[in-house]
CSV table of C-alpha atoms and ligand atoms in Angstrom, one decimal:
chain,number,residue,atom,x,y,z
C,1,MET,CA,62.5,98.2,75.8
C,2,ILE,CA,64.8,101.2,75.4
C,3,LYS,CA,67.6,101.5,78.0
C,4,ILE,CA,68.6,105.1,78.8
C,5,ILE,CA,71.2,106.5,81.1
C,6,THR,CA,70.3,109.8,82.7
C,7,ILE,CA,73.1,111.9,83.9
C,8,ILE,CA,72.5,114.3,86.8
C,9,GLY,CA,75.0,116.1,89.0
C,10,ALA,CA,74.0,119.7,90.0
C,11,ARG,CA,70.8,120.6,92.0
C,12,PRO,CA,68.7,121.8,89.0
C,13,GLN,CA,69.4,118.7,87.0
C,14,ILE,CA,68.1,116.5,89.8
C,15,ILE,CA,64.9,118.5,89.9
C,16,LYS,CA,64.6,118.5,86.1
C,17,ALA,CA,65.1,114.7,85.9
C,18,SER,CA,62.1,114.2,88.1
C,19,ALA,CA,59.8,115.3,85.2
C,20,ILE,CA,61.1,112.6,82.8
C,21,SER,CA,61.2,109.9,85.5
C,22,ARG,CA,57.6,110.8,86.4
C,23,ALA,CA,56.5,110.6,82.7
C,24,ILE,CA,58.3,107.2,82.3
C,25,LYS,CA,56.7,105.8,85.5
C,26,GLU,CA,53.2,107.1,84.6
C,27,ASN,CA,53.1,106.3,80.9
C,28,TYR,CA,56.1,104.4,79.5
C,29,LYS,CA,57.3,101.9,82.1
C,30,ASP,CA,57.0,99.1,79.5
C,31,ASP,CA,58.9,101.0,76.9
C,32,ILE,CA,61.8,102.8,78.7
C,33,GLU,CA,64.2,101.5,81.3
C,34,GLU,CA,65.9,104.5,83.0
C,35,ILE,CA,69.2,104.2,84.9
C,36,ILE,CA,70.3,107.2,86.9
C,37,VAL,CA,73.9,108.2,87.2
C,38,HIS,CA,74.8,110.9,89.7
C,39,THR,CA,78.2,112.5,89.0
C,40,GLY,CA,78.4,113.8,92.6
C,41,GLN,CA,79.0,117.4,91.4
C,42,HIS,CA,76.6,118.5,94.1
C,43,TYR,CA,76.7,116.5,97.3
C,44,ASP,CA,75.5,118.4,100.4
C,45,LYS,CA,72.3,116.8,101.7
C,46,ASN,CA,70.3,119.9,100.9
C,47,MET,CA,71.8,120.2,97.4
C,48,SER,CA,71.1,116.6,96.4
C,49,GLU,CA,69.6,114.0,98.7
C,50,VAL,CA,66.6,116.1,99.7
C,51,PHE,CA,65.3,116.1,96.1
C,52,PHE,CA,65.4,112.3,95.7
C,53,THR,CA,63.2,111.9,98.8
C,54,GLU,CA,60.8,114.7,98.1
C,55,LEU,CA,60.4,114.4,94.3
C,56,SER,CA,60.2,110.5,94.2
C,57,ILE,CA,63.2,110.3,91.8
C,58,PRO,CA,64.6,106.7,91.3
C,59,ARG,CA,67.8,106.3,93.3
C,60,PRO,CA,71.0,106.5,91.2
C,61,LYS,CA,72.4,103.1,90.3
C,62,TYR,CA,75.8,104.8,90.2
C,63,ASN,CA,77.3,107.8,92.0
C,64,LEU,CA,80.7,108.9,90.8
C,65,GLY,CA,81.3,111.0,93.9
C,66,VAL,CA,83.3,113.5,91.9
C,67,GLY,CA,82.7,116.5,94.2
C,68,SER,CA,84.1,120.0,93.7
C,69,SER,CA,87.4,120.9,92.0
C,70,LYS,CA,88.7,123.0,89.1
C,71,HIS,CA,86.7,122.6,85.8
C,72,GLY,CA,89.2,120.4,84.0
C,73,GLU,CA,89.8,118.1,86.9
C,74,GLN,CA,86.1,117.8,87.8
C,75,THR,CA,85.1,117.2,84.1
C,76,ALA,CA,87.9,114.7,83.5
C,77,LYS,CA,86.9,112.5,86.4
C,78,MET,CA,83.3,112.6,85.3
C,79,ILE,CA,84.2,111.6,81.7
C,80,GLU,CA,86.2,108.7,82.9
C,81,GLY,CA,83.4,107.5,85.2
C,82,ILE,CA,80.6,107.9,82.6
C,83,GLU,CA,82.6,106.2,79.9
C,84,ASN,CA,83.0,103.1,82.1
C,85,ILE,CA,79.3,103.0,82.9
C,86,LEU,CA,78.3,103.4,79.2
C,87,GLU,CA,80.6,100.5,78.3
C,88,THR,CA,79.1,98.3,81.0
C,89,GLU,CA,75.4,99.2,80.6
C,90,LYS,CA,75.4,99.6,76.7
C,91,PRO,CA,72.3,101.9,76.7
C,92,ASN,CA,70.4,103.0,73.6
C,93,ALA,CA,70.8,106.6,74.6
C,94,ILE,CA,72.0,109.0,77.2
C,95,ILE,CA,69.9,111.9,78.6
C,96,LEU,CA,71.7,115.1,79.5
C,97,TYR,CA,70.2,118.2,81.1
C,98,GLY,CA,71.1,121.8,80.7
C,99,ASP,CA,74.6,123.2,80.8
C,100,THR,CA,76.7,122.1,83.7
C,101,ASN,CA,80.1,120.3,83.8
C,102,SER,CA,78.1,117.1,84.3
C,103,THR,CA,76.3,117.8,81.0
C,104,LEU,CA,79.6,118.4,79.2
C,105,SER,CA,81.2,115.3,80.5
C,106,GLY,CA,78.2,113.1,79.5
C,107,ALA,CA,78.4,114.7,76.0
C,108,ILE,CA,82.1,113.9,75.6
C,109,ALA,CA,81.9,110.4,77.0
C,110,ALA,CA,78.9,109.4,75.0
C,111,SER,CA,79.8,111.0,71.6
C,112,LYS,CA,83.2,109.3,71.5
C,113,ILE,CA,81.7,105.9,71.8
C,114,HIS,CA,78.6,106.7,69.7
C,115,VAL,CA,75.9,106.6,72.3
C,116,PRO,CA,73.1,108.8,71.0
C,117,ILE,CA,72.6,111.9,73.1
C,118,VAL,CA,69.3,113.4,74.1
C,119,HIS,CA,69.8,117.0,75.2
C,120,ILE,CA,67.0,118.5,77.2
C,121,GLU,CA,67.2,122.3,77.3
C,122,ALA,CA,69.0,122.5,74.0
C,123,GLY,CA,69.5,125.7,72.0
C,124,LEU,CA,69.7,128.2,74.9
C,125,ARG,CA,72.3,130.8,74.5
C,126,SER,CA,73.6,133.8,76.5
C,127,PHE,CA,76.0,134.7,73.7
C,128,ASP,CA,78.8,135.0,76.3
C,129,LYS,CA,81.4,132.3,75.8
C,130,TYR,CA,83.3,133.5,79.0
C,131,MET,CA,80.4,131.8,80.9
C,132,PRO,CA,81.3,128.2,81.5
C,133,GLU,CA,77.7,127.1,80.9
C,134,GLU,CA,77.7,128.6,77.4
C,135,ILE,CA,80.7,126.4,76.3
C,136,ASN,CA,79.0,123.4,77.9
C,137,ARG,CA,75.7,123.8,76.2
C,138,ILE,CA,77.2,124.6,72.7
C,139,MET,CA,79.4,121.5,72.9
C,140,CYS,CA,76.6,119.3,74.1
C,141,ASP,CA,74.2,120.5,71.4
C,142,HIS,CA,76.7,119.9,68.7
C,143,ALA,CA,77.2,116.3,69.8
C,144,SER,CA,73.5,115.4,70.3
C,145,THR,CA,71.1,113.4,68.2
C,146,LEU,CA,67.8,114.6,69.7
C,147,LEU,CA,67.7,118.2,70.8
C,148,PHE,CA,64.7,119.4,72.8
C,149,SER,CA,64.5,123.2,73.1
C,150,PRO,CA,62.1,124.6,75.7
C,151,THR,CA,61.6,127.9,73.7
C,152,LYS,CA,61.2,129.2,70.2
C,153,ALA,CA,64.3,131.4,70.7
C,154,GLY,CA,66.3,128.3,71.6
C,155,TYR,CA,65.0,126.5,68.5
C,156,ASN,CA,65.9,129.4,66.3
C,157,ASN,CA,69.4,129.5,67.8
C,158,LEU,CA,69.9,125.9,66.7
C,159,ILE,CA,68.7,126.8,63.1
C,160,ARG,CA,71.1,129.7,63.1
C,161,GLU,CA,73.9,127.3,64.1
C,162,GLY,CA,73.2,125.1,61.1
C,163,PHE,CA,70.8,122.4,62.4
C,164,SER,CA,68.1,121.3,59.9
C,165,LYS,CA,64.5,122.0,60.6
C,166,GLU,CA,63.3,118.7,59.1
C,167,ILE,CA,65.2,115.5,58.4
C,168,ASN,CA,64.1,112.5,56.3
C,169,GLU,CA,66.1,109.8,57.9
C,170,LYS,CA,66.6,108.2,61.3
C,171,PRO,CA,68.2,110.8,63.5
C,172,SER,CA,71.9,110.4,64.3
C,173,MET,CA,74.8,112.5,65.5
C,174,ASN,CA,75.4,113.5,61.9
C,175,MET,CA,71.7,114.2,61.2
C,176,PRO,CA,70.2,115.3,64.5
C,177,ASN,CA,66.5,116.1,65.1
C,178,ILE,CA,65.6,119.4,66.8
C,179,TYR,CA,62.3,120.2,68.6
C,180,HIS,CA,60.6,123.1,70.2
C,181,CYS,CA,58.7,121.2,72.9
C,182,GLY,CA,58.2,123.5,76.0
C,183,ASP,CA,59.9,123.4,79.3
C,184,ILE,CA,60.0,120.3,81.6
C,185,MET,CA,60.4,122.7,84.5
C,186,TYR,CA,57.0,124.2,83.6
C,187,ASP,CA,55.7,120.6,83.9
C,188,ASN,CA,57.4,120.3,87.3
C,189,THR,CA,56.2,123.7,88.6
C,190,LEU,CA,52.6,122.9,87.7
C,191,HIS,CA,52.8,119.4,89.1
C,192,PHE,CA,54.5,120.2,92.4
C,193,SER,CA,52.8,123.5,93.2
C,194,ASN,CA,49.6,121.4,93.7
C,195,PHE,CA,51.3,119.9,96.8
C,196,ILE,CA,52.6,123.0,98.6
C,197,ASN,CA,49.3,124.2,100.1
C,198,VAL,CA,48.6,121.0,101.8
C,199,ARG,CA,51.9,120.5,103.6
C,200,GLU,CA,53.3,121.9,106.8
C,201,THR,CA,56.4,124.1,106.5
C,202,ASN,CA,58.1,126.2,109.0
C,203,LEU,CA,58.6,128.8,106.2
C,204,SER,CA,55.1,129.9,106.8
C,205,LYS,CA,56.5,132.2,109.6
C,206,TYR,CA,57.7,134.5,106.8
C,207,GLY,CA,54.2,135.3,105.7
C,208,LYS,CA,53.7,136.7,102.2
C,209,ASP,CA,55.3,140.1,102.2
C,210,PHE,CA,58.9,139.4,101.4
C,211,ILE,CA,61.4,139.5,98.6
C,212,LEU,CA,63.1,136.2,97.7
C,213,CYS,CA,66.7,136.3,96.6
C,214,THR,CA,69.2,133.7,95.3
C,215,ILE,CA,72.7,134.3,94.1
C,216,HIS,CA,75.3,131.7,93.0
C,217,ARG,CA,76.6,132.6,89.5
C,218,ASN,CA,80.4,132.6,89.5
C,219,THR,CA,80.5,135.9,87.7
C,220,ASN,CA,78.8,137.4,90.8
C,221,THR,CA,80.2,135.3,93.7
C,222,ASP,CA,83.8,135.6,92.6
C,223,ASP,CA,83.9,139.3,91.7
C,224,LYS,CA,84.4,141.9,94.4
C,225,ILE,CA,82.8,144.8,92.6
C,226,ARG,CA,79.8,142.9,91.4
C,227,LEU,CA,79.0,141.0,94.7
C,228,SER,CA,79.5,144.2,96.7
C,229,ALA,CA,77.1,146.1,94.5
C,230,ILE,CA,74.5,143.4,94.8
C,231,PHE,CA,74.8,143.2,98.6
C,232,ASN,CA,74.9,147.0,98.9
C,233,ALA,CA,71.6,147.1,97.0
C,234,ILE,CA,70.1,144.3,99.1
C,235,ASN,CA,71.2,146.2,102.3
C,236,GLU,CA,69.4,149.3,101.0
C,237,ILE,CA,66.3,147.4,100.0
C,238,SER,CA,66.2,145.8,103.5
C,239,LYS,CA,65.5,149.2,105.0
C,240,THR,CA,61.9,148.8,103.8
C,241,GLU,CA,61.5,145.1,102.8
C,242,LYS,CA,62.2,141.7,104.3
C,243,ILE,CA,64.5,139.7,102.1
C,244,ILE,CA,64.9,135.9,102.4
C,245,ILE,CA,68.1,134.4,100.9
C,246,PRO,CA,68.4,130.6,100.7
C,247,LEU,CA,72.2,130.7,100.3
C,248,HIS,CA,74.0,128.5,97.8
C,249,PRO,CA,77.1,126.9,99.3
C,250,ARG,CA,79.3,128.6,96.7
C,251,THR,CA,78.1,132.0,97.8
C,252,LYS,CA,78.4,131.1,101.5
C,253,LYS,CA,82.0,130.2,100.9
C,254,MET,CA,82.7,133.3,98.8
C,255,MET,CA,80.9,136.0,100.8
C,256,PRO,CA,83.6,136.6,103.4
C,257,LEU,CA,86.4,136.4,100.8
C,258,THR,CA,84.7,138.6,98.2
C,259,LEU,CA,82.8,141.0,100.4
C,260,GLY,CA,85.3,141.0,103.3
C,261,GLU,CA,84.6,139.7,106.8
C,262,SER,CA,83.2,142.9,108.1
C,263,PHE,CA,80.6,143.6,105.4
C,264,SER,CA,79.7,139.9,105.2
C,265,LYS,CA,79.0,139.9,109.0
C,266,GLU,CA,77.0,143.1,108.6
C,267,ILE,CA,74.7,141.3,106.1
C,268,GLU,CA,74.4,138.2,108.3
C,269,ASN,CA,73.4,140.4,111.3
C,270,ASN,CA,70.9,142.5,109.4
C,271,SER,CA,67.6,141.5,111.0
C,272,ASN,CA,65.6,142.3,107.8
C,273,ILE,CA,67.8,139.9,105.7
C,274,GLU,CA,67.1,136.3,106.5
C,275,ILE,CA,69.9,134.1,105.3
C,276,ILE,CA,68.9,130.4,105.4
C,277,ASP,CA,70.3,127.1,104.1
C,278,PRO,CA,69.3,125.9,100.7
C,279,VAL,CA,65.7,124.6,100.8
C,280,SER,CA,64.0,121.6,99.2
C,281,PHE,CA,62.2,122.1,95.9
C,282,LEU,CA,58.7,122.1,97.5
C,283,ASP,CA,59.9,124.7,100.0
C,284,MET,CA,61.4,126.7,97.2
C,285,ILE,CA,58.2,126.8,95.3
C,286,TYR,CA,56.4,127.7,98.6
C,287,LEU,CA,58.8,130.7,99.0
C,288,GLU,CA,58.5,131.7,95.4
C,289,LYS,CA,54.7,131.5,95.5
C,290,ASN,CA,54.5,133.6,98.7
C,291,SER,CA,57.0,136.2,97.8
C,292,LYS,CA,56.1,139.5,96.2
C,293,LEU,CA,59.2,139.8,94.0
C,294,ILE,CA,62.2,137.7,93.1
C,295,LEU,CA,65.8,138.8,92.9
C,296,THR,CA,68.1,136.2,91.3
C,297,ASP,CA,70.9,135.2,89.0
C,298,SER,CA,69.6,131.6,88.7
C,299,GLY,CA,68.3,130.4,85.4
C,300,GLY,CA,65.7,128.1,87.0
C,301,VAL,CA,64.5,130.6,89.6
C,302,GLN,CA,63.8,133.4,87.1
C,303,LYS,CA,61.6,131.0,85.1
C,304,GLU,CA,59.8,129.8,88.2
C,305,ALA,CA,59.2,133.4,89.1
C,306,TYR,CA,57.4,133.8,85.7
C,307,TYR,CA,55.5,130.5,86.1
C,308,LEU,CA,54.2,131.6,89.6
C,309,GLU,CA,53.5,135.1,88.3
C,310,LYS,CA,56.1,137.1,90.3
C,311,PRO,CA,58.1,139.9,88.8
C,312,CYS,CA,61.8,139.1,88.6
C,313,VAL,CA,64.9,141.3,88.8
C,314,ILE,CA,67.7,139.3,87.2
C,315,LEU,CA,71.2,139.9,88.6
C,316,ARG,CA,72.9,139.3,85.2
C,317,LYS,CA,73.8,141.1,82.1
C,318,GLN,CA,72.0,138.7,79.8
C,319,THR,CA,69.6,135.8,80.0
C,320,GLU,CA,68.9,132.6,78.1
C,321,TRP,CA,65.2,133.0,78.9
C,322,ILE,CA,64.9,136.2,76.8
C,323,GLU,CA,61.1,135.9,76.5
C,324,ILE,CA,60.4,136.9,80.1
C,325,VAL,CA,62.4,140.1,79.6
C,326,GLU,CA,60.8,140.9,76.3
C,327,CYS,CA,57.3,140.8,77.9
C,328,ALA,CA,58.6,143.0,80.7
C,329,ASN,CA,57.9,140.5,83.5
C,330,ALA,CA,61.6,140.4,84.3
C,331,VAL,CA,64.3,142.9,84.0
C,332,LEU,CA,68.1,142.5,83.5
C,333,ALA,CA,69.5,144.7,86.3
C,334,ASP,CA,73.0,143.1,86.0
C,335,ALA,CA,75.0,143.8,89.2
C,336,ASP,CA,74.3,147.6,89.0
C,337,TYR,CA,73.3,149.1,92.3
C,338,ASN,CA,71.0,151.8,90.9
C,339,THR,CA,69.3,149.6,88.4
C,340,ILE,CA,68.6,146.9,91.0
C,341,LEU,CA,67.0,149.5,93.4
C,342,ASN,CA,65.0,151.2,90.6
C,343,SER,CA,63.8,147.9,89.2
C,344,VAL,CA,62.7,146.6,92.6
C,345,GLU,CA,60.9,149.9,93.3
C,346,ASN,CA,59.2,149.9,89.9
C,347,TYR,CA,57.9,146.4,90.2
C,348,ILE,CA,56.6,146.9,93.8
C,349,ILE,CA,54.7,150.0,92.7
C,350,ASN,CA,53.7,148.7,89.3
C,351,PRO,CA,53.6,144.8,89.2
C,352,PRO,CA,53.2,143.2,85.8
C,353,LYS,CA,49.5,142.5,84.9
C,354,SER,CA,49.8,139.3,82.8
C,355,TYR,CA,52.1,136.4,82.2
C,356,PRO,CA,51.3,134.9,78.8
C,357,LYS,CA,51.9,131.2,78.3
C,358,LEU,CA,55.3,130.9,76.7
C,359,PHE,CA,56.8,127.6,77.8
C,360,GLY,CA,54.4,124.8,76.6
C,361,ASP,CA,51.4,123.1,78.1
C,362,GLY,CA,52.9,121.2,81.0
C,363,ASN,CA,53.4,118.0,78.9
C,364,ALA,CA,57.0,118.5,77.6
C,365,ALA,CA,58.3,115.4,79.4
C,366,LYS,CA,55.7,113.2,77.9
C,367,PHE,CA,56.5,114.5,74.4
C,368,ILE,CA,60.2,113.9,74.9
C,369,CYS,CA,59.6,110.3,76.0
C,370,GLN,CA,57.4,109.7,72.9
C,371,GLU,CA,60.1,111.0,70.6
C,372,ILE,CA,62.8,108.9,72.3
C,373,ILE,CA,60.7,105.8,71.8
C,374,LYS,CA,60.0,106.7,68.2
C,375,CYS,CA,63.5,107.8,67.1
C,376,LEU,CA,65.8,105.7,69.2
C,377,GLY,CA,63.9,102.4,69.7
F,401,UD1,C1,77.0,124.6,89.1
F,401,UD1,C2,76.9,124.8,87.6
F,401,UD1,C3,76.0,126.0,87.3
F,401,UD1,C4,74.6,125.8,87.9
F,401,UD1,C5,74.8,125.5,89.4
F,401,UD1,C6,73.5,125.1,90.0
F,401,UD1,C7,79.0,124.3,86.3
F,401,UD1,C8,80.1,124.9,85.6
F,401,UD1,N1,78.2,125.1,87.0
F,401,UD1,O1,77.6,125.8,89.7
F,401,UD1,O2,75.8,126.0,85.9
F,401,UD1,O3,73.9,126.9,87.7
F,401,UD1,O4,75.7,124.4,89.6
F,401,UD1,O5,73.4,125.3,91.4
F,401,UD1,O6,78.7,123.1,86.2
F,401,UD1,N2,79.6,123.3,96.9
F,401,UD1,C9,79.3,122.8,98.2
F,401,UD1,N3,78.5,121.7,98.3
F,401,UD1,C10,77.8,121.2,97.2
F,401,UD1,C11,78.1,121.7,95.9
F,401,UD1,C12,79.0,122.8,95.8
F,401,UD1,O7,79.9,123.2,99.2
F,401,UD1,O8,77.0,120.2,97.4
F,401,UD1,C13,80.5,124.5,96.8
F,401,UD1,C14,82.0,124.1,96.7
F,401,UD1,O9,82.7,125.0,97.4
F,401,UD1,C15,82.2,124.2,95.2
F,401,UD1,C16,81.3,125.4,94.9
F,401,UD1,O10,80.2,125.2,95.7
F,401,UD1,O11,83.5,124.5,94.9
F,401,UD1,C17,80.9,125.4,93.4
F,401,UD1,O12,80.2,124.2,93.0
F,401,UD1,P1,80.2,123.7,91.5
F,401,UD1,O13,79.4,122.5,91.3
F,401,UD1,O14,81.6,123.6,90.9
F,401,UD1,O15,79.6,125.0,90.7
F,401,UD1,P2,78.3,125.8,91.1
F,401,UD1,O16,78.7,127.2,91.3
F,401,UD1,O17,77.5,125.0,92.1
F,402,UDP,N1,66.2,125.6,94.3
F,402,UDP,C1,65.8,124.8,95.4
F,402,UDP,N2,66.3,125.3,96.6
F,402,UDP,C2,67.0,126.4,96.8
F,402,UDP,C3,67.3,127.2,95.7
F,402,UDP,C4,66.9,126.7,94.4
F,402,UDP,O1,65.2,123.8,95.3
F,402,UDP,O2,67.3,126.7,98.0
F,402,UDP,C5,65.7,125.1,93.0
F,402,UDP,C6,64.9,126.2,92.2
F,402,UDP,O3,63.6,126.1,92.6
F,402,UDP,C7,65.2,125.8,90.8
F,402,UDP,C8,66.6,125.2,90.8
F,402,UDP,O4,66.8,124.9,92.2
F,402,UDP,O5,64.3,124.7,90.3
F,402,UDP,C9,67.6,126.2,90.3
F,402,UDP,O6,68.8,125.8,90.6
F,402,UDP,P1,70.1,126.8,90.7
F,402,UDP,O7,69.6,128.2,91.0
F,402,UDP,O8,71.0,126.2,91.7
F,402,UDP,O9,70.7,126.7,89.3
F,402,UDP,P2,70.4,127.2,87.8
F,402,UDP,O10,69.0,127.1,87.5
F,402,UDP,O11,70.8,128.7,87.8
F,402,UDP,O12,71.3,126.4,86.9
């Protein structure tokens, strides 16, 4: 039996973890024992608890309760907590997802005491080191033993950074193994979208003719010029379209500060802009599936737009999911007022016709579990 510690902390990591937990429960419960550690990076009920209930994820054995603070302080508390747990539990490996501060802390704590790291969503790059996530993912990749990249572009980034394509020995931190395995969030979208048509939701009142929007990237929320341009564009679009925004707590906190009280109130009072609390994952898939277009700066949401065949206007300068832009089913509008408006108009008049399969076959989690058993058992 292989003992693994899974680190989660931010909303998308809790959702991602459900794919591996499900694969273990369905196929490998005699081979893998999983212990979940929640760092507490996200803690509001609708940013954390709701996902455990809805997605049947095992309850965390440990919650570090770290909460929000500056990067250094938050990361340091997590490292200390994770190190103690690794020493107590003595796992065969640690699983880390994506690129948050919870990912980075897991990588530092585990690598220092030689616990092999399995990095899921390895190799993704924005090529912008001013983005906190870019530092987190590079550092995590370079301390990992098994690196699972969801895309060919991510796999190629790892090769470019010196990782070997094939190794002839048991993988280790010095001789890591890299894979192109597809996206566990594709597994999740396929799996959970089966449930959404058979459940009641009060979101059905929004019908099907709306634009879905999420904003939380620090480069947008904390920058007056960028956030104003985005909300000015949203205001303009709302003259002809209904826009629904499940608002991230970071953005809720920053809107009055960055946009000013008066413009922030104007947005809140606009009857064609529906600002709602963050929703559960099944509700989010419901909204994505029923929307006609998605406007977002989220990594996860831009991919789900693609999986559910919705055009996506990305409110960033660059994306780690470059494939969806290359096939013209998403566009990088940055925080540019005119580009946002033109992109929305273009996609409404001329929606993309096809969404080629780019992110695996829906069995990435199963493949990852098999490799963990093979390489780390
Ligand atoms: C974090 C990740 C980001 C990821 C995002 C997913 C880092 C550096 N950033 O960004 O990569 O895309 O999560 O959502 O790890 N807050 C609450 N309640 C909560 C959580 C946060 O009110 O449950 C507020 C706090 O004011 C906090 C702010 O949101 O200061 C930012 O939270 P934090 O976890 O530091 O970063 P995110 O912007 O959420
Ligand atoms: N999500 C959700 N409820 C919401 C907004 C997003 O369940 O109100 C889900 C979304 O479907 C996706 C994930 O959260 O799976 C994306 O997380 P987020 O946008 O916070 O972070 P990112 O992916 O950019 O790191």
